[in-house]
Amino acid sequence: MKKTIAVYPGSFDPLTIGHEDIVRRIVRLVDHLIVAVAETATQTKSGLFPIDERVELIRSAFADEPRVEATSFSGLLVDFARAREARIIVRGLRAVSDFEYEFQMALMNRSLWPEVEVLFMAPATRHTFLSSSLVREVGRLGGDVTDFVSPLVKARMDRAFERPATD
Ligand code: PNS
């Protein structure tokens, strides 16, 4: 039987525990999940980690899960998904405020490649307020991000913001 392959695309700058929660939920439903860091994000953002480091952090976070692959891609998401034979694109939907942007992207992606389906996944309730951009800002301004990212990501953020590690 053909394997069910899904792509979970994003900027993942940085990977938050909200993203990790979504990955653990998707992987229960598919045979193989590609967590794909986009080199071209639709919304411009002030970056924290280089693409390769984001990929490496995702790999480390899911080192225990052989069905999760982390990689990056350039160009259109649908072209990447098609090349990898992944007919499912998964996006986390935290709140109604996400909906318009996500809905637009989903319909655009499906008009570019009609065979793809976009699935929206709800995170755990406690993660609904989390976003990479807020985590970046909190970290940059000296706030404690311990509750929002894994210890490895926190250590890298401390290093990026040139603060001594707390443990
Ligand atoms: O985590 P983000 O930044 O919200 O993810 C957005 C992402 C990476 C999924 C989107 O920007 C994307 O798909 N970029 C790849 C380029 C592309 O296909 N653009 C057209 C989207 S309809």
mmCIF file of C-alpha atoms and ligand atoms in Angstrom:
data_model
loop_
_atom_site.group_PDB
_atom_site.id
_atom_site.type_symbol
_atom_site.label_atom_id
_atom_site.label_comp_id
_atom_site.label_asym_id
_atom_site.label_seq_id
_atom_site.Cartn_x
_atom_site.Cartn_y
_atom_site.Cartn_z
ATOM 1 C CA MET A 1 0.000 0.000 0.000
ATOM 2 C CA LYS A 2 1.142 3.545 -0.742
ATOM 3 C CA LYS A 3 2.579 5.442 2.195
ATOM 4 C CA THR A 4 0.750 8.498 3.495
ATOM 5 C CA ILE A 5 3.248 11.315 3.421
ATOM 6 C CA ALA A 6 2.506 14.753 4.872
ATOM 7 C CA VAL A 7 4.408 18.023 4.901
ATOM 8 C CA TYR A 8 4.280 20.379 7.856
ATOM 9 C CA PRO A 9 5.763 23.607 6.464
ATOM 10 C CA GLY A 10 6.685 26.749 8.298
ATOM 11 C CA SER A 11 9.366 29.170 9.308
ATOM 12 C CA PHE A 12 9.992 27.471 12.674
ATOM 13 C CA ASP A 13 12.084 30.390 13.848
ATOM 14 C CA PRO A 14 12.276 29.067 16.437
ATOM 15 C CA LEU A 15 10.548 25.691 16.871
ATOM 16 C CA THR A 16 8.142 26.122 19.803
ATOM 17 C CA ILE A 17 6.479 23.523 22.002
ATOM 18 C CA GLY A 18 3.307 24.375 20.071
ATOM 19 C CA HIS A 19 4.956 23.145 16.857
ATOM 20 C CA GLU A 20 6.226 20.067 18.677
ATOM 21 C CA ASP A 21 2.703 19.312 19.866
ATOM 22 C CA ILE A 22 1.367 19.549 16.298
ATOM 23 C CA VAL A 23 4.122 17.253 14.977
ATOM 24 C CA ARG A 24 3.357 14.602 17.621
ATOM 25 C CA ARG A 25 -0.331 14.767 16.693
ATOM 26 C CA ILE A 26 0.213 14.490 12.931
ATOM 27 C CA VAL A 27 2.678 11.651 13.160
ATOM 28 C CA ARG A 28 -0.040 9.479 14.718
ATOM 29 C CA LEU A 29 -2.032 9.825 11.494
ATOM 30 C CA VAL A 30 0.530 9.451 8.709
ATOM 31 C CA ASP A 31 3.357 7.114 7.752
ATOM 32 C CA HIS A 32 5.939 9.813 7.184
ATOM 33 C CA LEU A 33 6.018 13.460 8.118
ATOM 34 C CA ILE A 34 8.321 16.020 6.556
ATOM 35 C CA VAL A 35 8.789 19.084 8.720
ATOM 36 C CA ALA A 36 9.878 21.563 6.083
ATOM 37 C CA VAL A 37 11.525 24.894 6.832
ATOM 38 C CA ALA A 38 10.705 27.401 4.095
ATOM 39 C CA GLU A 39 13.555 29.443 2.731
ATOM 40 C CA THR A 40 10.955 31.858 1.349
ATOM 41 C CA ALA A 41 8.280 32.811 3.846
ATOM 42 C CA THR A 42 5.136 34.570 2.643
ATOM 43 C CA GLN A 43 5.226 37.108 5.460
ATOM 44 C CA THR A 44 8.549 38.859 5.992
ATOM 45 C CA LYS A 45 9.906 38.479 9.483
ATOM 46 C CA SER A 46 13.065 39.446 11.295
ATOM 47 C CA GLY A 47 14.951 36.172 11.454
ATOM 48 C CA LEU A 48 16.602 34.641 14.492
ATOM 49 C CA PHE A 49 18.234 31.377 13.404
ATOM 50 C CA PRO A 50 19.669 30.514 9.982
ATOM 51 C CA ILE A 51 17.625 27.938 8.056
ATOM 52 C CA ASP A 52 20.166 25.129 8.650
ATOM 53 C CA GLU A 53 20.084 25.655 12.387
ATOM 54 C CA ARG A 54 16.281 25.567 12.434
ATOM 55 C CA VAL A 55 16.397 22.249 10.571
ATOM 56 C CA GLU A 56 18.994 20.886 12.979
ATOM 57 C CA LEU A 57 16.895 21.909 16.000
ATOM 58 C CA ILE A 58 13.846 20.144 14.542
ATOM 59 C CA ARG A 59 15.956 17.030 13.886
ATOM 60 C CA SER A 60 17.170 17.018 17.470
ATOM 61 C CA ALA A 61 13.664 17.506 18.853
ATOM 62 C CA PHE A 62 12.387 14.445 16.968
ATOM 63 C CA ALA A 63 15.461 12.253 17.130
ATOM 64 C CA ASP A 64 13.245 9.640 18.851
ATOM 65 C CA GLU A 65 10.770 9.567 15.971
ATOM 66 C CA PRO A 66 12.140 7.905 12.824
ATOM 67 C CA ARG A 67 9.021 8.806 10.832
ATOM 68 C CA VAL A 68 9.713 12.519 11.227
ATOM 69 C CA GLU A 69 12.123 14.065 8.758
ATOM 70 C CA ALA A 70 13.362 17.649 8.956
ATOM 71 C CA THR A 71 14.527 19.495 5.899
ATOM 72 C CA SER A 72 14.363 22.865 4.176
ATOM 73 C CA PHE A 73 12.959 23.828 0.816
ATOM 74 C CA SER A 74 13.149 26.770 -1.528
ATOM 75 C CA GLY A 75 10.526 27.895 -3.996
ATOM 76 C CA LEU A 76 6.880 26.972 -3.862
ATOM 77 C CA LEU A 77 5.598 24.680 -1.159
ATOM 78 C CA VAL A 78 3.394 22.777 -3.602
ATOM 79 C CA ASP A 79 6.380 22.063 -5.872
ATOM 80 C CA PHE A 80 8.292 20.692 -2.906
ATOM 81 C CA ALA A 81 5.286 18.628 -1.758
ATOM 82 C CA ARG A 82 4.733 17.223 -5.244
ATOM 83 C CA ALA A 83 8.407 16.309 -5.633
ATOM 84 C CA ARG A 84 8.232 14.442 -2.319
ATOM 85 C CA GLU A 85 4.868 12.816 -3.212
ATOM 86 C CA ALA A 86 3.272 14.394 -0.181
ATOM 87 C CA ARG A 87 -0.385 15.062 -0.897
ATOM 88 C CA ILE A 88 -1.127 16.400 2.551
ATOM 89 C CA ILE A 89 -0.031 19.779 3.858
ATOM 90 C CA VAL A 90 -0.655 20.317 7.550
ATOM 91 C CA ARG A 91 -0.907 23.671 9.258
ATOM 92 C CA GLY A 92 -1.642 24.410 12.883
ATOM 93 C CA LEU A 93 -4.599 26.709 13.470
ATOM 94 C CA ARG A 94 -4.452 28.461 16.805
ATOM 95 C CA ALA A 95 -7.234 30.988 16.679
ATOM 96 C CA VAL A 96 -9.759 32.644 14.391
ATOM 97 C CA SER A 97 -7.122 35.313 13.710
ATOM 98 C CA ASP A 98 -5.026 32.689 11.877
ATOM 99 C CA PHE A 99 -7.905 31.671 9.705
ATOM 100 C CA GLU A 100 -7.920 34.243 6.912
ATOM 101 C CA TYR A 101 -4.220 33.909 6.085
ATOM 102 C CA GLU A 102 -4.322 30.132 6.353
ATOM 103 C CA PHE A 103 -7.470 29.826 4.264
ATOM 104 C CA GLN A 104 -5.995 32.013 1.524
ATOM 105 C CA MET A 105 -2.776 29.986 1.461
ATOM 106 C CA ALA A 106 -4.681 26.692 1.458
ATOM 107 C CA LEU A 107 -6.823 27.700 -1.518
ATOM 108 C CA MET A 108 -3.849 29.133 -3.391
ATOM 109 C CA ASN A 109 -1.867 25.951 -2.800
ATOM 110 C CA ARG A 110 -4.768 23.812 -3.968
ATOM 111 C CA SER A 111 -5.272 25.863 -7.085
ATOM 112 C CA LEU A 112 -1.557 25.446 -7.856
ATOM 113 C CA TRP A 113 -1.753 21.692 -7.274
ATOM 114 C CA PRO A 114 -5.336 20.344 -7.194
ATOM 115 C CA GLU A 115 -4.259 16.971 -5.818
ATOM 116 C CA VAL A 116 -3.031 18.405 -2.537
ATOM 117 C CA GLU A 117 -5.193 18.619 0.579
ATOM 118 C CA VAL A 118 -4.508 21.083 3.352
ATOM 119 C CA LEU A 119 -5.392 19.893 6.838
ATOM 120 C CA PHE A 120 -5.671 22.240 9.781
ATOM 121 C CA MET A 121 -4.784 20.897 13.145
ATOM 122 C CA ALA A 122 -5.741 22.384 16.493
ATOM 123 C CA PRO A 123 -2.949 22.513 19.065
ATOM 124 C CA ALA A 124 -3.339 21.709 22.748
ATOM 125 C CA THR A 125 -5.377 24.494 24.391
ATOM 126 C CA ARG A 126 -2.413 25.624 26.488
ATOM 127 C CA HIS A 127 -0.448 26.399 23.324
ATOM 128 C CA THR A 128 -3.045 28.462 21.505
ATOM 129 C CA PHE A 129 -1.368 31.787 22.322
ATOM 130 C CA LEU A 130 2.111 30.674 21.254
ATOM 131 C CA SER A 131 3.823 31.969 18.154
ATOM 132 C CA SER A 132 7.455 32.004 17.070
ATOM 133 C CA SER A 133 7.363 35.748 16.531
ATOM 134 C CA LEU A 134 6.190 36.410 20.105
ATOM 135 C CA VAL A 135 8.726 33.950 21.492
ATOM 136 C CA ARG A 136 11.477 35.690 19.501
ATOM 137 C CA GLU A 137 10.428 39.065 20.798
ATOM 138 C CA VAL A 138 10.162 37.920 24.409
ATOM 139 C CA GLY A 139 13.600 36.312 24.138
ATOM 140 C CA ARG A 140 15.131 39.313 22.443
ATOM 141 C CA LEU A 141 13.842 41.623 25.152
ATOM 142 C CA GLY A 142 15.233 39.470 27.941
ATOM 143 C CA GLY A 143 12.059 37.584 28.937
ATOM 144 C CA ASP A 144 12.049 33.968 30.055
ATOM 145 C CA VAL A 145 11.062 31.589 27.248
ATOM 146 C CA THR A 146 11.493 28.375 29.253
ATOM 147 C CA ASP A 147 7.789 27.507 29.047
ATOM 148 C CA PHE A 148 7.567 28.032 25.302
ATOM 149 C CA VAL A 149 10.502 26.177 23.771
ATOM 150 C CA SER A 150 12.490 23.009 24.437
ATOM 151 C CA PRO A 151 15.650 23.290 26.580
ATOM 152 C CA LEU A 152 17.856 22.953 23.484
ATOM 153 C CA VAL A 153 16.077 25.788 21.661
ATOM 154 C CA LYS A 154 16.262 27.887 24.833
ATOM 155 C CA ALA A 155 20.012 27.319 25.092
ATOM 156 C CA ARG A 156 20.437 28.383 21.459
ATOM 157 C CA MET A 157 18.298 31.451 22.031
ATOM 158 C CA ASP A 158 20.359 32.404 25.075
ATOM 159 C CA ARG A 159 23.456 32.044 22.944
ATOM 160 C CA ALA A 160 21.959 34.047 20.086
ATOM 161 C CA PHE A 161 21.080 36.831 22.499
ATOM 162 C CA GLU A 162 24.448 36.420 24.192
ATOM 163 C CA ARG A 163 23.223 35.641 27.642
ATOM 164 C CA PRO A 164 24.780 33.053 29.945
ATOM 165 C CA ALA A 165 22.777 29.799 30.207
ATOM 166 C CA THR A 166 20.659 29.608 33.401
ATOM 167 C CA ASP A 167 21.436 25.966 34.248
HETATM 168 O O1 PNS B 1 5.438 29.601 9.749
HETATM 169 P P1 PNS B 1 4.938 30.493 8.655
HETATM 170 O O2 PNS B 1 5.934 31.584 8.373
HETATM 171 O O3 PNS B 1 3.552 31.005 8.901
HETATM 172 O O4 PNS B 1 4.872 29.579 7.328
HETATM 173 C C1 PNS B 1 4.473 30.119 6.100
HETATM 174 C C2 PNS B 1 4.883 29.178 4.955
HETATM 175 C C3 PNS B 1 6.335 28.853 5.044
HETATM 176 C C4 PNS B 1 4.067 27.897 5.037
HETATM 177 C C5 PNS B 1 4.585 29.909 3.607
HETATM 178 O O5 PNS B 1 5.221 31.139 3.625
HETATM 179 C C6 PNS B 1 5.052 29.112 2.394
HETATM 180 O O6 PNS B 1 4.417 28.171 2.000
HETATM 181 N N1 PNS B 1 6.207 29.512 1.808
HETATM 182 C C7 PNS B 1 6.779 28.852 0.641
HETATM 183 C C8 PNS B 1 6.560 29.687 -0.631
HETATM 184 C C9 PNS B 1 5.171 29.464 -1.171
HETATM 185 O O7 PNS B 1 4.784 28.368 -1.551
HETATM 186 N N2 PNS B 1 4.369 30.553 -1.214
HETATM 187 C C10 PNS B 1 2.998 30.509 -1.660
HETATM 188 C C11 PNS B 1 2.089 30.183 -0.496
HETATM 189 S S1 PNS B 1 0.412 30.089 -0.987
#
